mmCIF file of C-alpha atoms in Angstrom:
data_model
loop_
_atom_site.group_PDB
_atom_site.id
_atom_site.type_symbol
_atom_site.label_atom_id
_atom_site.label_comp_id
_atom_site.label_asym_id
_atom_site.label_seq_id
_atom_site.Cartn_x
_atom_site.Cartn_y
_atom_site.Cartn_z
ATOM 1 C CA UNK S 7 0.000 0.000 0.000
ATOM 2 C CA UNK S 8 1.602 3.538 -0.893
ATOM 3 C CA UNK S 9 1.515 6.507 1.412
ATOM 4 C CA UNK S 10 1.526 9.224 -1.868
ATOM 5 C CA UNK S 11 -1.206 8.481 -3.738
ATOM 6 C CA UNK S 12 -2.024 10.728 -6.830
ATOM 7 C CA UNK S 13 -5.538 11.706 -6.904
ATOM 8 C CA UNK S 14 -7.445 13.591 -10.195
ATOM 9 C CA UNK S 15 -10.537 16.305 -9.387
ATOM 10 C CA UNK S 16 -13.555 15.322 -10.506
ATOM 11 C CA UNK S 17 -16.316 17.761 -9.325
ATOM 12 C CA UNK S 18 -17.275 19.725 -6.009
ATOM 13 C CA UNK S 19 -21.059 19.589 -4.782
ATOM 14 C CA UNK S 20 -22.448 22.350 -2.193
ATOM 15 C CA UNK S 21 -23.754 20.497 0.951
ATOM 16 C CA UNK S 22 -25.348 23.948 2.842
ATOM 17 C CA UNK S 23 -24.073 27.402 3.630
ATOM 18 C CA UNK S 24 -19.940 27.732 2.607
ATOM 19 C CA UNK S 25 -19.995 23.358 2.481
ATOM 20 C CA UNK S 26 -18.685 21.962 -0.133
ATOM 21 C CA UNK S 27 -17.549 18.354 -0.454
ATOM 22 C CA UNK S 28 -14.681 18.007 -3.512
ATOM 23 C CA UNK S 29 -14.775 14.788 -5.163
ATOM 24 C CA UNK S 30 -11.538 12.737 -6.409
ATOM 25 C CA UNK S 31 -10.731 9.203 -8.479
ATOM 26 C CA UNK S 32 -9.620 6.516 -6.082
ATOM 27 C CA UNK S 33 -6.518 5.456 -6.525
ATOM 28 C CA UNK S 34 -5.925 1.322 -6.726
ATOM 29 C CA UNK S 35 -3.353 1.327 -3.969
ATOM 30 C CA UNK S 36 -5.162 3.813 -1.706
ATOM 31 C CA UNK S 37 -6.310 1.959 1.429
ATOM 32 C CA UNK S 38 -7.807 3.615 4.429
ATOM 33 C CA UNK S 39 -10.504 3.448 7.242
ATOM 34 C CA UNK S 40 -13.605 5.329 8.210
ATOM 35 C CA UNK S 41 -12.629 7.953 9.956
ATOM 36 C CA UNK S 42 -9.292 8.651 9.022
ATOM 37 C CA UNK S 43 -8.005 12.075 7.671
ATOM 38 C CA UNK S 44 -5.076 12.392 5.366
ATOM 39 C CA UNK S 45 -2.190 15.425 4.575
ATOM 40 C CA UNK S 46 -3.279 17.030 0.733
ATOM 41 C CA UNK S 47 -0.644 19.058 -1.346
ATOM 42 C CA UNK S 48 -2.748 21.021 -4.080
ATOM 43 C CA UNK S 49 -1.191 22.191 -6.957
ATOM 44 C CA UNK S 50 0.839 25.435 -6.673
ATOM 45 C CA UNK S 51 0.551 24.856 -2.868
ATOM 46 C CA UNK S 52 3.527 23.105 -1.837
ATOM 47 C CA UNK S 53 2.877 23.241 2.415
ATOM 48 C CA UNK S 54 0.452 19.888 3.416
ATOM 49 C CA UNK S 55 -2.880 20.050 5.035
ATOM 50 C CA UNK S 56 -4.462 17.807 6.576
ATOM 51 C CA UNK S 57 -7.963 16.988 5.506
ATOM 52 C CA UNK S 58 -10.495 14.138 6.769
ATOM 53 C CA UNK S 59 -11.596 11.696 4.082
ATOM 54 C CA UNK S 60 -15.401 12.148 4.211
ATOM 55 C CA UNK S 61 -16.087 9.024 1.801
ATOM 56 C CA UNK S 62 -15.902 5.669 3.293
ATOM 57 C CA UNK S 63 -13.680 3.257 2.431
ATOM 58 C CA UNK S 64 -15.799 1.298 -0.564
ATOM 59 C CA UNK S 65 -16.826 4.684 -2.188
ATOM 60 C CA UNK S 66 -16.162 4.869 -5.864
ATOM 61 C CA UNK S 67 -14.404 8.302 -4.775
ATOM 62 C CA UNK S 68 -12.468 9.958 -2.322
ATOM 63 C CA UNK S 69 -14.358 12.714 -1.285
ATOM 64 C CA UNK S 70 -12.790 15.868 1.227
ATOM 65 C CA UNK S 71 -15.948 18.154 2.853
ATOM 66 C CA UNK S 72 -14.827 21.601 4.234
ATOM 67 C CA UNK S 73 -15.986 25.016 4.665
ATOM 68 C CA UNK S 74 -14.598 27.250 1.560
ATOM 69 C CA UNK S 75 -15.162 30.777 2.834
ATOM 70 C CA UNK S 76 -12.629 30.658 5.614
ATOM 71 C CA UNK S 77 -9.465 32.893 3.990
ATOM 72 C CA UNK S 78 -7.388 30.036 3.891
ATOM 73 C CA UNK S 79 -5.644 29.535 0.384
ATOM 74 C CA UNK S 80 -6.346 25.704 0.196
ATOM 75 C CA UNK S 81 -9.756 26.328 0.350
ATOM 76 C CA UNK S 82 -9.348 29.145 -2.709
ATOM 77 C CA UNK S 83 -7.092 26.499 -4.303
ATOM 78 C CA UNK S 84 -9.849 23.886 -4.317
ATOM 79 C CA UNK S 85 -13.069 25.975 -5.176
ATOM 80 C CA UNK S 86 -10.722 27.128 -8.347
ATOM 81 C CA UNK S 87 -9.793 23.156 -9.874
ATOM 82 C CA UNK S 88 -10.889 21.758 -12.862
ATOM 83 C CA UNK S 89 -11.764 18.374 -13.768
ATOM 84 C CA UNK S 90 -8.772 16.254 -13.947
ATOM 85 C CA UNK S 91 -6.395 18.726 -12.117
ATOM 86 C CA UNK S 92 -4.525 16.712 -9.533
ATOM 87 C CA UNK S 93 -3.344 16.814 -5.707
ATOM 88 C CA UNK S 94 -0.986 14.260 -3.495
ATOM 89 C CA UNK S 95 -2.601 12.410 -0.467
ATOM 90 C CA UNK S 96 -0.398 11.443 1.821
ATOM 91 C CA UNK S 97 -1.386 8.948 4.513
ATOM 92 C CA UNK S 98 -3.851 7.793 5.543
ATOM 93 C CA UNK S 99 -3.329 9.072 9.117
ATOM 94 C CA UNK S 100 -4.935 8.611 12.680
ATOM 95 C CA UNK S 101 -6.731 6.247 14.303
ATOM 96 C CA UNK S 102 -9.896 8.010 14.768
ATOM 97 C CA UNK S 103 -11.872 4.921 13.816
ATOM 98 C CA UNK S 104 -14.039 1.822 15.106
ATOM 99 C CA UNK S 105 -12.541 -0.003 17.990
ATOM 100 C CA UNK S 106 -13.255 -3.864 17.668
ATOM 101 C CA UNK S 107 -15.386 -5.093 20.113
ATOM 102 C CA UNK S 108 -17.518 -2.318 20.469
ATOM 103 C CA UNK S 109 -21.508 -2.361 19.999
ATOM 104 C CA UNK S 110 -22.432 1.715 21.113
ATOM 105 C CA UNK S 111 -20.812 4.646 20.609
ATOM 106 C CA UNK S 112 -21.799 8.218 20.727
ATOM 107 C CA UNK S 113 -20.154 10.656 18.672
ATOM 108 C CA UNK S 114 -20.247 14.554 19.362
ATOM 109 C CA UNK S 115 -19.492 16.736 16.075
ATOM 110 C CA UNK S 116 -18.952 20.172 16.034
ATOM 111 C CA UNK S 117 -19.441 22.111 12.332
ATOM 112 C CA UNK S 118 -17.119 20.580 10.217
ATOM 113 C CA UNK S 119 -16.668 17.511 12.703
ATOM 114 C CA UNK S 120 -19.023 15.795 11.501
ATOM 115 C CA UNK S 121 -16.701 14.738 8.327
ATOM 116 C CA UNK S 122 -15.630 11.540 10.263
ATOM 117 C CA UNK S 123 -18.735 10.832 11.494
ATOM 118 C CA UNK S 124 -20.290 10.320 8.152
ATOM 119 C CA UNK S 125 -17.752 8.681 7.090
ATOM 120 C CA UNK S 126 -17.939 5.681 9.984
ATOM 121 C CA UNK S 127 -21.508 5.524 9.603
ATOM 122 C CA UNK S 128 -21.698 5.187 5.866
ATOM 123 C CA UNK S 129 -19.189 2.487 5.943
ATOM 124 C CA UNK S 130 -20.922 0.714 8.868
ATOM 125 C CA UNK S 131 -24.465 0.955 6.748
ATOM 126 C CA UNK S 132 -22.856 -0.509 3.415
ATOM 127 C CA UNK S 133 -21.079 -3.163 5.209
ATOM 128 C CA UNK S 134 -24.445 -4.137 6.353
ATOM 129 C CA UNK S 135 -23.578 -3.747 10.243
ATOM 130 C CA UNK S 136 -25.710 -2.839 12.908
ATOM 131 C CA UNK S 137 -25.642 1.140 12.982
ATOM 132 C CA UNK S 138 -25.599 1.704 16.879
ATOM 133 C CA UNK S 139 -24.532 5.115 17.673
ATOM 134 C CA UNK S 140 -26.018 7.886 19.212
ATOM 135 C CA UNK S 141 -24.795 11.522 17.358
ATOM 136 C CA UNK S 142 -24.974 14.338 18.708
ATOM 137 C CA UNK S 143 -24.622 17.471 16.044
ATOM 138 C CA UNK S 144 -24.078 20.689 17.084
ATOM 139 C CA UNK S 145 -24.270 23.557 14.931
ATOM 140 C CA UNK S 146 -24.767 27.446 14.678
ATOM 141 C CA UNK S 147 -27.575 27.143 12.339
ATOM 142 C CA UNK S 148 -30.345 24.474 11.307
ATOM 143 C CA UNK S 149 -28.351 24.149 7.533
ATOM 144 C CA UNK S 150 -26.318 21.277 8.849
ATOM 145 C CA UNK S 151 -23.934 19.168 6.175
ATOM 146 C CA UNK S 152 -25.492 15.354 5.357
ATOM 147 C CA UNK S 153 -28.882 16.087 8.179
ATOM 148 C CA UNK S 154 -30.879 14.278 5.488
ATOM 149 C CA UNK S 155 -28.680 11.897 5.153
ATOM 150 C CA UNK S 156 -28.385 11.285 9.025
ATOM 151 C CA UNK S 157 -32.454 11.976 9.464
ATOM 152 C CA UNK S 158 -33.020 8.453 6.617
ATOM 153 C CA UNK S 159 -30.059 6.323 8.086
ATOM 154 C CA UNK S 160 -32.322 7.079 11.471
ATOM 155 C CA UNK S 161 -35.655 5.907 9.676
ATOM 156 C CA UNK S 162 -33.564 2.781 8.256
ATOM 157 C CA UNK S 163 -31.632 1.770 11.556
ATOM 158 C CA UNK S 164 -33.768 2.302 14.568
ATOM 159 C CA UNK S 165 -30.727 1.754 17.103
ATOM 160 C CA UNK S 166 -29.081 4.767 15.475
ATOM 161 C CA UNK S 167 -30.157 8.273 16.953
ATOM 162 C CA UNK S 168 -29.261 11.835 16.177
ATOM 163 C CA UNK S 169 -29.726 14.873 17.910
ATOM 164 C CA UNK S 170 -29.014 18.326 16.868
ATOM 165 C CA UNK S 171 -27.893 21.010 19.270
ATOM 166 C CA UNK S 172 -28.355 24.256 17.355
ATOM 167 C CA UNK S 173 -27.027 27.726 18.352
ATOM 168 C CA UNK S 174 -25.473 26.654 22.170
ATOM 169 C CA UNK S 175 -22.680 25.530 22.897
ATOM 170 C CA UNK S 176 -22.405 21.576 23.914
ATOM 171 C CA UNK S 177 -21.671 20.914 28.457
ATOM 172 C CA UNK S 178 -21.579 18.187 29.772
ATOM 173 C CA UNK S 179 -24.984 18.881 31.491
ATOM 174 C CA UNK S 180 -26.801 18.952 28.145
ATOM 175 C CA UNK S 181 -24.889 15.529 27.372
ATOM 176 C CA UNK S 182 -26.108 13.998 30.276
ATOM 177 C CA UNK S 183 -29.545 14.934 29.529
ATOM 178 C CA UNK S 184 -29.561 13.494 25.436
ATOM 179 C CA UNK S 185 -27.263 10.401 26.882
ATOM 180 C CA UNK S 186 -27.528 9.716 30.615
ATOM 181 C CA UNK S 187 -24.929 6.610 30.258
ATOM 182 C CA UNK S 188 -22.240 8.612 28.644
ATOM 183 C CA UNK S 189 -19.753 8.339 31.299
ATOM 184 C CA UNK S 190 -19.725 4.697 30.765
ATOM 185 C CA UNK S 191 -19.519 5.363 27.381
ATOM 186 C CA UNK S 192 -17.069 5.315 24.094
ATOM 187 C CA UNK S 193 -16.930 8.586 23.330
ATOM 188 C CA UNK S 194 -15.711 10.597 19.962
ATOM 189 C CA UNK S 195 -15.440 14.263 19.927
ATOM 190 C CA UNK S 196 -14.775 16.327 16.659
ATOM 191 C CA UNK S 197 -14.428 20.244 16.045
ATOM 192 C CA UNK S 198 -12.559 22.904 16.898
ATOM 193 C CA UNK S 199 -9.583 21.943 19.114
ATOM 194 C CA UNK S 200 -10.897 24.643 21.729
ATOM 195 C CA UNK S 201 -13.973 23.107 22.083
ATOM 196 C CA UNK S 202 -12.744 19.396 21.744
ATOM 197 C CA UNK S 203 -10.351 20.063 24.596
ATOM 198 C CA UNK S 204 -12.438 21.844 26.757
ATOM 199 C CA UNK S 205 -15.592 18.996 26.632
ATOM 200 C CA UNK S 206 -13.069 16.157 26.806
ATOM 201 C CA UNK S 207 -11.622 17.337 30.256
ATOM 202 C CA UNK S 208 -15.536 17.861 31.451
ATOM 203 C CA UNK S 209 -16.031 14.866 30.605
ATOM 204 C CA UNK S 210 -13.226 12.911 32.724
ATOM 205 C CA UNK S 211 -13.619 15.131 35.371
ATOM 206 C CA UNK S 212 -17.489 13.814 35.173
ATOM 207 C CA UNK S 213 -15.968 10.174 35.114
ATOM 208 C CA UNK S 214 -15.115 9.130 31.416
ATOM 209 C CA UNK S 215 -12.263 7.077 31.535
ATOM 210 C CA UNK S 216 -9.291 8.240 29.331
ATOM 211 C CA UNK S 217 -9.345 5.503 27.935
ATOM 212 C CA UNK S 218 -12.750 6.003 26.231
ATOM 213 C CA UNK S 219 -12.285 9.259 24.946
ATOM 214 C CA UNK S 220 -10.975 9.516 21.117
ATOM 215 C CA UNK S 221 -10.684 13.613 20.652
ATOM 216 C CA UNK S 222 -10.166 14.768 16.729
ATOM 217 C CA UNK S 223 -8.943 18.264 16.359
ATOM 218 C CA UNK S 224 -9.492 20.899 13.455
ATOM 219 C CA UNK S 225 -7.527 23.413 13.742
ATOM 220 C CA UNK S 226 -7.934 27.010 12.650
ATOM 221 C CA UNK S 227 -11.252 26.913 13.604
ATOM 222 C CA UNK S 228 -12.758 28.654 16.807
ATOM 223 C CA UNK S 229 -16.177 28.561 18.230
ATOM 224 C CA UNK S 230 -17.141 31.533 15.858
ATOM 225 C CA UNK S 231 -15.892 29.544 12.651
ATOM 226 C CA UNK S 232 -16.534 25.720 12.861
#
């Protein structure tokens, strides 16, 4: 399996507000698992950045999903690519993925943390697995990335639940409330690295092990901008 893979643009499709998810060819050799994120060198751009792979493993493409109006010249970069243009992908990197052995989870997404999240759960619906998470989406407004998605993998899979925390900030008070076992829990938190630090230490303190929290941090983005 090669860690540089060589990946061709294929289209972008708006998901809500500044969304966009950017679609890419698969390459043969490129192996990776839900959840995972990978480091992207864009043409012209010659400093990596890391980007989750939104697609799940057994997707015809490789798909990236970020916010575009952020400043940042990757995002400018990839708004601006034609069909066929290509970018590197190094990795894939991190183990922010299913553990073996586990039957519940409950995942916490913040903005553009959900990327991961839809990625495990499509790859745990085609796969034909039991779907048994509880996610909890938090956003600043109602136009969420993938809800409908989420809202018919819901209708099909019963022992998967979603809620949507629009507008407030997520405690570990309103956690309790949407999943009163979550202590006991294995718990994945994604979004901005302020917020992902600052719930994960509630959390201990409130008696999650250590070794049940898996934290995924985007950086650059604040509680203003995820």
């Amino acid at each position: 399996m090669s860690l540089i893979n060589k990946l061709k643009f294929i289209k972008k499709k708006l998901e809500g507000d500044d969304v966009y998810t950017f679609y890419f060819t698969r390459p043969k050799g490129l192996k990776h698992r839900a959840g995972q994120h990978g480091i992207c060198i864009l043409p012209g751009l010659y400093l990596p950045h890391p980007f989750t792979l939104s697609s799940s493993p057994d997707e015809k493409y490789v798909t990236i999903t970020t916010h575009v109006n952020t400043g940042s010249r990757y995002k400018q970069k990839l708004m601006t690519m034609s069909r066929g243009d290509s970018i590197l992908l190094f990795g894939p990197l991190f183990n922010f993925t299913f553990i073996e052995g586990v039957t519940e989870y409950v995942f916490l997404a913040q903005g553009i943390g959900i990327t991961p999240f839809y990625s495990m759960l499509k790859a745990r619906g085609h796969s034909g697995q039991p779907v048994s998470a509880t996610l909890i989406y938090n956003g600043r407004t109602d136009e969420l990335p993938f809800k409908v998605e989420f809202e018919e993998a819901s209708r099909r899979h019963p022992e998967f639940k979603v809620h949507y925390v629009i507008g407030e900030q997520l405690t570990t008070e309103k956690l309790t409330e949407l999943v009163p076992n979550i202590s006991s829990s294995q718990v994945y938190i994604s979004g901005a690295e302020s917020m992902v630090e600052a719930l994960g230490k509630q959390l201990e303190e409130n008696g999650l092990a250590n070794d049940n929290l898996h934290q995924d941090f985007f950086p650059h983005y604040n509680e203003e901008s995820y």
